[in-house]
Tab-separated table of C-alpha atoms in Angstrom:
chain	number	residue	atom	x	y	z
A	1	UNK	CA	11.712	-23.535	-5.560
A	2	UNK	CA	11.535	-23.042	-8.910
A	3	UNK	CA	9.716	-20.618	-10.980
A	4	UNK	CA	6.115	-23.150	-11.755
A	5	UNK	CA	6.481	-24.319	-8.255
A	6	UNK	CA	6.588	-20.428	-7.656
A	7	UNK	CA	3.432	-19.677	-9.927
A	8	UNK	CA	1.249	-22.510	-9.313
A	9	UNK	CA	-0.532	-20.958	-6.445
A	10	UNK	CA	-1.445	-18.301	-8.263
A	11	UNK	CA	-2.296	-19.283	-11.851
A	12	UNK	CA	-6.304	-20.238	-13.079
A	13	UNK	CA	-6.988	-23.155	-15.081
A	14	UNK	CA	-4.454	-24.855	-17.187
A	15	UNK	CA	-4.063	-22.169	-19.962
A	16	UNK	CA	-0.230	-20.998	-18.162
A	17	UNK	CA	1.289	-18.373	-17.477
A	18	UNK	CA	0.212	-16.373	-20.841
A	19	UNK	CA	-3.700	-16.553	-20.143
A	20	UNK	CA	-3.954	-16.690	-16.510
A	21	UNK	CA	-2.185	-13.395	-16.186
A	22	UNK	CA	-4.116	-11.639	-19.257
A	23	UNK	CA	-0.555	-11.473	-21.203
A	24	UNK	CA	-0.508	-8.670	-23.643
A	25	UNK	CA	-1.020	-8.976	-27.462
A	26	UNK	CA	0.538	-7.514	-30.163
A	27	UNK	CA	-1.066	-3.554	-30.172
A	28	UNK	CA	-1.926	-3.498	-26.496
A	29	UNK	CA	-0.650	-0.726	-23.997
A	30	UNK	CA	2.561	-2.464	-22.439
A	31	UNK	CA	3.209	0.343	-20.389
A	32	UNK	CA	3.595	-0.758	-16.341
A	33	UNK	CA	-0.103	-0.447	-14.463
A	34	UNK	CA	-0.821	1.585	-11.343
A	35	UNK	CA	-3.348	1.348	-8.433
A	36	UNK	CA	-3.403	3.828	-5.594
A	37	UNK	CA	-4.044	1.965	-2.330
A	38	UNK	CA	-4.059	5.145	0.878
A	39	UNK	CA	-3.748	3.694	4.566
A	40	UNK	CA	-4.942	4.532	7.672
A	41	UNK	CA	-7.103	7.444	7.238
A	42	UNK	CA	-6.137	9.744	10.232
A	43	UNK	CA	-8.067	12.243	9.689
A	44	UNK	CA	-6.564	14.408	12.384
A	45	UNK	CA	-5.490	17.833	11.981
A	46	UNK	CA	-2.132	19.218	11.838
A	47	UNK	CA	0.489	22.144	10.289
A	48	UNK	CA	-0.903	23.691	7.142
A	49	UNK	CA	-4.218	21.708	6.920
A	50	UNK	CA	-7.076	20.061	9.018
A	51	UNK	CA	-7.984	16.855	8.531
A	52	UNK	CA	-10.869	17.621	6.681
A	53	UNK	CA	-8.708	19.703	4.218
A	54	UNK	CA	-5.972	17.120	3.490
A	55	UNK	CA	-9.341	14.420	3.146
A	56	UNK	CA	-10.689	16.886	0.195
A	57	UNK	CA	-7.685	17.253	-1.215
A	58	UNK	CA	-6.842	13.500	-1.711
A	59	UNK	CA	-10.525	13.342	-3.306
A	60	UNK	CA	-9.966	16.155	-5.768
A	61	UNK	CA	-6.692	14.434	-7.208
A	62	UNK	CA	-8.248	11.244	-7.470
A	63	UNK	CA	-11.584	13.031	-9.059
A	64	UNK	CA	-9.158	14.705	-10.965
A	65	UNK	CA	-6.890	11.285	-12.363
A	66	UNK	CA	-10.163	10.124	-12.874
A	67	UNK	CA	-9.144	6.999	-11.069
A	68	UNK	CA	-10.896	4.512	-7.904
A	69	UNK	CA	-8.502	3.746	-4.869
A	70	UNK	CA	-8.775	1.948	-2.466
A	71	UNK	CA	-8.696	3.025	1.222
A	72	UNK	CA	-8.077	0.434	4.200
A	73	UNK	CA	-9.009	2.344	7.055
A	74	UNK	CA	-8.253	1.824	10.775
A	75	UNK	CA	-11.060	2.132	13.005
A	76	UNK	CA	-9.590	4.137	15.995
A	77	UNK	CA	-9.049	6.699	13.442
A	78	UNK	CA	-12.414	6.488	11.574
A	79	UNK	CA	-15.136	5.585	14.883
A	80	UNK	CA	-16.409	9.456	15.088
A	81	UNK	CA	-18.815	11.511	13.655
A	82	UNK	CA	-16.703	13.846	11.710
A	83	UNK	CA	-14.702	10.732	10.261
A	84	UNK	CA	-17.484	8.772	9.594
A	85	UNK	CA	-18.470	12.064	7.158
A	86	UNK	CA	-15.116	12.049	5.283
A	87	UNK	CA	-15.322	8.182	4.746
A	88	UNK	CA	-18.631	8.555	3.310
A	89	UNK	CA	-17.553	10.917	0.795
A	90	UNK	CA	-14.719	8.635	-0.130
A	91	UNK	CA	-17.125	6.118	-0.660
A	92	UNK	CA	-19.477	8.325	-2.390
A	93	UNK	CA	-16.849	9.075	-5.122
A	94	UNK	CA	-16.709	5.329	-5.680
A	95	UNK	CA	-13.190	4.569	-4.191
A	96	UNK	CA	-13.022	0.720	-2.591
A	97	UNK	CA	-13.181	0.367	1.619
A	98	UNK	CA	-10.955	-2.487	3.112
A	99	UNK	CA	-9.960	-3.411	6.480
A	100	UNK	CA	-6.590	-2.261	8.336
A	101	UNK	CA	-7.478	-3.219	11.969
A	102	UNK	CA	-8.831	-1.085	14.461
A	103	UNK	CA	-6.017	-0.659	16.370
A	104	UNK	CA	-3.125	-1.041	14.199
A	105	UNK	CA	-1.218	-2.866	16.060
A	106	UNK	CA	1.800	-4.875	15.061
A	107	UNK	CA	0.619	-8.790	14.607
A	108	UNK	CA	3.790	-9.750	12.975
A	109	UNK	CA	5.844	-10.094	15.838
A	110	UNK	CA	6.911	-12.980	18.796
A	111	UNK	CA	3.876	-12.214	20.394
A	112	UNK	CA	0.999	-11.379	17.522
A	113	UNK	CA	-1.857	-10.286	19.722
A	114	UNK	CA	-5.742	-10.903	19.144
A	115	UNK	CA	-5.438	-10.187	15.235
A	116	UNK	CA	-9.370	-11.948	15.236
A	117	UNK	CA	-10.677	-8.994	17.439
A	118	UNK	CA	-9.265	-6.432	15.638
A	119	UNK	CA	-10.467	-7.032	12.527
A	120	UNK	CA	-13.426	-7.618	14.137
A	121	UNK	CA	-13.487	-4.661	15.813
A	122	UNK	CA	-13.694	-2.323	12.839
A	123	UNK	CA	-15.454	-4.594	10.537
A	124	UNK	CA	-18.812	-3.424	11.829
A	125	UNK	CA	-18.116	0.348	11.263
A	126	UNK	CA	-17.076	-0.569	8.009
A	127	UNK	CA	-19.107	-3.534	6.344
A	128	UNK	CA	-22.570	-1.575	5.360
A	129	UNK	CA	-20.340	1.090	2.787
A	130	UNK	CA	-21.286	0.063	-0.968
A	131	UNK	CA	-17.987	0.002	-1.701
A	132	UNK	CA	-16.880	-2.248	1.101
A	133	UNK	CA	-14.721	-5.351	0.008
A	134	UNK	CA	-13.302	-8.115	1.739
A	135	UNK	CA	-9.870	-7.107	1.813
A	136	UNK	CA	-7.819	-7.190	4.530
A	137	UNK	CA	-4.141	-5.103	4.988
A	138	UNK	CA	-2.162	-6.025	7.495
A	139	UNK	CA	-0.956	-2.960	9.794
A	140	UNK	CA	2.612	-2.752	8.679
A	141	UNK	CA	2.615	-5.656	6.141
A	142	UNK	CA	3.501	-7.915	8.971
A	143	UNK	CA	1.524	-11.427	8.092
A	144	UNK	CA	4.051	-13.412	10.738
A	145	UNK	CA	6.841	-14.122	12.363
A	146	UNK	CA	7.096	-17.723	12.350
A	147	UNK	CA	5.050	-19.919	9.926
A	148	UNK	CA	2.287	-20.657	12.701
A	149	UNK	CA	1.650	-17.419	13.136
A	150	UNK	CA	1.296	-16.875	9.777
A	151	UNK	CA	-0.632	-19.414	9.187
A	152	UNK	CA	-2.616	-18.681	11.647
A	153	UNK	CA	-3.184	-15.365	10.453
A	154	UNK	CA	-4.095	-16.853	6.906
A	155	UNK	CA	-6.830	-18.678	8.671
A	156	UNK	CA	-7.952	-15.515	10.713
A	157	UNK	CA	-8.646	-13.920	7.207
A	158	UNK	CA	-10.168	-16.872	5.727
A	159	UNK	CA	-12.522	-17.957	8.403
A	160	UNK	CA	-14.117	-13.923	7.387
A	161	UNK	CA	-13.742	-14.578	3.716
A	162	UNK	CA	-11.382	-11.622	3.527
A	163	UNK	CA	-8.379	-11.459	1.073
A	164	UNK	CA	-5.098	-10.394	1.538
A	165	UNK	CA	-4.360	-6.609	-0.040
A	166	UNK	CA	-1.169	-6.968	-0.923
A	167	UNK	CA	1.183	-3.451	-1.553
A	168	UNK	CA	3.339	-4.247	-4.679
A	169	UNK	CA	5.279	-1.236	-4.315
A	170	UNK	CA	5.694	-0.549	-0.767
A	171	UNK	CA	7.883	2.734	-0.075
A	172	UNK	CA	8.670	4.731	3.263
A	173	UNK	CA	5.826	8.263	2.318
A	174	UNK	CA	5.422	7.845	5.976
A	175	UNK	CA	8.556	9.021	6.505
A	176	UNK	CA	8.596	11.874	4.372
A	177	UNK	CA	5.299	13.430	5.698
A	178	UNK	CA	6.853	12.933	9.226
A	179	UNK	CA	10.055	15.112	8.252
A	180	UNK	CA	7.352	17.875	7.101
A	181	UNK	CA	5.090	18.048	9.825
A	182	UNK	CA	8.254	18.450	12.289
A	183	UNK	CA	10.200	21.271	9.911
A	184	UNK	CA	6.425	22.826	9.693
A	185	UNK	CA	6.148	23.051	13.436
A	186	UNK	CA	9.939	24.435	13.758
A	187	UNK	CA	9.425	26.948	10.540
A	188	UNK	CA	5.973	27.037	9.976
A	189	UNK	CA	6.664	29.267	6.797
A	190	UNK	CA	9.057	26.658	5.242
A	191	UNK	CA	8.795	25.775	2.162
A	192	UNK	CA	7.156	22.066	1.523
A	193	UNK	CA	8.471	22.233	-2.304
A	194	UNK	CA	11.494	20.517	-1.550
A	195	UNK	CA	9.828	17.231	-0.039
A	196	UNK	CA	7.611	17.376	-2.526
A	197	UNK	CA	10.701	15.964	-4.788
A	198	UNK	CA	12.160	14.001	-2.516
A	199	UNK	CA	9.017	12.031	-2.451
A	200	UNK	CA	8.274	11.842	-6.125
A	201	UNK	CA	11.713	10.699	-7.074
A	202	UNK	CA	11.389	8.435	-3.731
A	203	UNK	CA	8.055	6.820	-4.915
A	204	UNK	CA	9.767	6.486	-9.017
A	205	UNK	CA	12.345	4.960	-7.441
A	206	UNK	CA	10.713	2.012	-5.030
A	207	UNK	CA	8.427	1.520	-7.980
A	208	UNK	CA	11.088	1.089	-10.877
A	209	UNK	CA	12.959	-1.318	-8.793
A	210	UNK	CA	9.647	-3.365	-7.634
A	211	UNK	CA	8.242	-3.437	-11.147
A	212	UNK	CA	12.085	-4.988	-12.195
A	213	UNK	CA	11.854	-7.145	-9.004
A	214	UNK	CA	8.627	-8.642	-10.390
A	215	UNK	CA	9.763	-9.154	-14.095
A	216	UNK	CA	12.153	-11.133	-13.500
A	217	UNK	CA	10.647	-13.255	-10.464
A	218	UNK	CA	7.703	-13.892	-12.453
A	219	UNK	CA	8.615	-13.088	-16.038
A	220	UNK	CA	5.543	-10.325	-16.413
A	221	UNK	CA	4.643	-7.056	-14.980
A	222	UNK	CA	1.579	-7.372	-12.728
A	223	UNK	CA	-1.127	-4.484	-12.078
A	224	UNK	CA	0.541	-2.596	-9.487
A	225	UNK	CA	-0.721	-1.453	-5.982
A	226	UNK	CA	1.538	1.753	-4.375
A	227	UNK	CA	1.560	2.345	-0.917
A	228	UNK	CA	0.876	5.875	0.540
A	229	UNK	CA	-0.787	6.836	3.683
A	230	UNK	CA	-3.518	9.631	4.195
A	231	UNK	CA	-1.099	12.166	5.618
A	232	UNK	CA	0.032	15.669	4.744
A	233	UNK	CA	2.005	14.490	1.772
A	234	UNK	CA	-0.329	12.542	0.006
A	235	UNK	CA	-2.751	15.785	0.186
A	236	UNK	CA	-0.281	18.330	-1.218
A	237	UNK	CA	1.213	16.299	-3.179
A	238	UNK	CA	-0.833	13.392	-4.773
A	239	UNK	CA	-1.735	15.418	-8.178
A	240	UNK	CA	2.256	15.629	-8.495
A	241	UNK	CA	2.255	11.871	-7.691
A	242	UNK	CA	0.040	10.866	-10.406
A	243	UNK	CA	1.625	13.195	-12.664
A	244	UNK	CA	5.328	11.525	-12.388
A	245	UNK	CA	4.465	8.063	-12.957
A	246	UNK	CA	1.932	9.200	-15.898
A	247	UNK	CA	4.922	11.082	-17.466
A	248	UNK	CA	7.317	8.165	-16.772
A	249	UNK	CA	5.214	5.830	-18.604
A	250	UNK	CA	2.715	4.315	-15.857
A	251	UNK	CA	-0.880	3.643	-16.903
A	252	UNK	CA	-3.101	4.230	-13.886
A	253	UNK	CA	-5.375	1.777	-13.251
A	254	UNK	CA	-8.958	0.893	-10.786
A	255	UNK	CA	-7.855	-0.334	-7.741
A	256	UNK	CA	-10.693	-3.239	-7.819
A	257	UNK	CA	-8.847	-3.766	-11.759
A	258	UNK	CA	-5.407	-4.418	-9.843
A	259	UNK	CA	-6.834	-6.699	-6.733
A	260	UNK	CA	-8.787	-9.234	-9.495
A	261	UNK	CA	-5.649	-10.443	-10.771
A	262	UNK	CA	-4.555	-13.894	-9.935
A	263	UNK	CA	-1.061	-12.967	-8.601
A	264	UNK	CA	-2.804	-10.978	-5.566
A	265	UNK	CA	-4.170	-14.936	-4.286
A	266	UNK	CA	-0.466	-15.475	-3.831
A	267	UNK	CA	0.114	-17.253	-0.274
A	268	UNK	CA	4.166	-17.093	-0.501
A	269	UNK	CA	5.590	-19.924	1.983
A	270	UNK	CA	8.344	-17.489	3.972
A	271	UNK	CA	9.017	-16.965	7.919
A	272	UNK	CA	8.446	-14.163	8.772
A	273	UNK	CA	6.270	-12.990	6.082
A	274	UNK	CA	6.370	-9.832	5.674
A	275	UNK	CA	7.214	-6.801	3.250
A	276	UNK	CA	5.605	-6.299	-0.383
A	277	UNK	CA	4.103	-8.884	-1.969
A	278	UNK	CA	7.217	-8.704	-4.465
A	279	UNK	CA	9.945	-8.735	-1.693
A	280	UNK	CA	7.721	-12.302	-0.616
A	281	UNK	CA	7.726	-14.083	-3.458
A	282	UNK	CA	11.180	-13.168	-4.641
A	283	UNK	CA	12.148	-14.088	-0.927
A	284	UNK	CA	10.447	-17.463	-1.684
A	285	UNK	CA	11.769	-17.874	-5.303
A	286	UNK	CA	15.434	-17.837	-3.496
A	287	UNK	CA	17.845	-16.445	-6.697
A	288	UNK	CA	17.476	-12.989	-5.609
A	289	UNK	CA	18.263	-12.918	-1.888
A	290	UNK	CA	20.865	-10.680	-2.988
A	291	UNK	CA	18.725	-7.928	-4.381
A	292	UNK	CA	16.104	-7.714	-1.189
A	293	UNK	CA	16.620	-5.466	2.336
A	294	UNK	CA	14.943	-6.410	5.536
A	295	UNK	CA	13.099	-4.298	5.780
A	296	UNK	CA	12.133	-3.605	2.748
A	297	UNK	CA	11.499	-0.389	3.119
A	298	UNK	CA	12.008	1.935	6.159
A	299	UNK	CA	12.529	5.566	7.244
A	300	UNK	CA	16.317	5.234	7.734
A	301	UNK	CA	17.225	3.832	4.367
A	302	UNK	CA	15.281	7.516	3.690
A	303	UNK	CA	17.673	9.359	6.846
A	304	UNK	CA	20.769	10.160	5.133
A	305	UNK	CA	19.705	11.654	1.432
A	306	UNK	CA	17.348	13.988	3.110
A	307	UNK	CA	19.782	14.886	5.806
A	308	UNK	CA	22.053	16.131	3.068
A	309	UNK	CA	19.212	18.170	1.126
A	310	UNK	CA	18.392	19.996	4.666
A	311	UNK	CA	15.156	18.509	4.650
């Protein structure tokens, strides 16, 4: 496949690849774009803060950054009373609700499950919030395991009219947070510094070599969307976060400015589909084979540095 085969699915009109994706002039900021995207919302509490204290905390660093994300919540972590509060505030502050399944399930695999009913399942606590849009994230990026399931999939989403939200920058935070909350329970006076830096230099890191992934796949940087969850790390850490990539020469952008572009209608032909939305279409471009991990990203890629930094 070449590299219009490779665009055509995603460019508007006839204008090419300079108008369709909004190609900068002469004078314009050409620094790389940035969207916050924040799964799952488990708002459950655990070592150092509740639930409600890590929610506040993501909304003062956002408030803060001045900045809309968007959250794509799950629904067996959002169907309560006390949930349903936080997500209102999130939605109060403006930032974007999508859907992540209610049960989070993996749908990517031999046997996909009911992916229909779970959507459907937390569509309905979800569809009345102004800010609700009709994107869709699949629970571990995991679109399909075999190009019927996939396509299957595709047609689950558009029979609802939702939209895929693709991650551009998928990275393993996950993991990180995980590490914490398990030296926080062994040494609950330890000190969180530490993976603070491992997962700033992490998230640099995933995003320098996704932003070069997608230059040369599709000759342009896009508007970005980064991957975290709403765990402990994103809560003590997030103003940290947004300071990095500012300093490294990131422009944060709107989450609803990232999902408008054209390259986020991408439908990349691979089996199994899975990974960032990068990782797909350089997997479906087919010169850079060499250059992608399957996974993409995953806690034990992660194991080994932070073993040897004690964390």
């Amino acid at each position: 496949m070449n590299r219009r085969q490779l665009l055509s699915g995603f460019l508007l009109g006839t204008g090419g690849l300079l108008s369709a994706c909004g190609h900068l002039s002469a004078g314009t900021d050409t620094r790389p774009q940035l969207a916050i995207t924040i799964d799952d919302f488990n708002m459950g509490d655990g070592p150092l803060m509740t639930g409600a204290q890590k929610h506040e905390a993501i909304l003062r660093a956002l408030k803060a950054a001045g900045i809309q994300a968007a959250g794509f919540v799950t629904g067996k972590y959002i169907d309560n009373d006390p949930a349903r509060r936080h997500l209102e505030a999130w939605v109060a502050d403006g930032h974007l609700v999508g859907n992540h399944t209610y049960r989070h399930a993996y749908h990517g695999g031999a046997e996909p499950g009911d992916l229909a009913a779970d959507i459907d399942d937390v569509a309905v606590l979800i569809k009345d919030y102004a800010t609700w849009r009709p994107l869709f994230r699949f629970p571990y990026l995991a679109e399909g395991s075999t190009t019927v399931s996939r396509d299957a999939h595709r047609a689950v989403l558009a029979a609802r009219g939702l939209k895929n939200a693709y991650v551009t920058i998928d990275a393993s935070d996950w993991y990180v947070s995980d590490r914490l909350i398990a030296r926080l329970r062994r040494d609950p006076g330890a000190d969180v510094t530490p993976y603070g830096d491992f997962l700033v230099a992490h998230l640099l890191s995933r995003a320098r070599f996704y932003d070069a992934l997608a230059r040369d796949v599709l000759g342009f940087s896009p508007p970005h969307t980064l991957l975290i969850h709403h765990n402990l790390t994103t809560a003590l850490f997030l103003p940290r976060i947004l300071s990095a990539f500012s300093d490294a020469g990131w422009a944060a952008i709107d989450a609803d400015t990232a999902f408008a572009h054209p390259v986020y209608a991408s439908q990349p032909d691979i089996a199994p589909c899975a990974n960032s939305l990068i990782w797909q279409l350089s997997s479906a471009d087919g010169r850079f084979a060499h250059r992608l991990r399957t996974p993409g990203e995953d806690g034990p890629y992660e194991q080994s540095a932070m073993d040897a930094l004690g964390l």
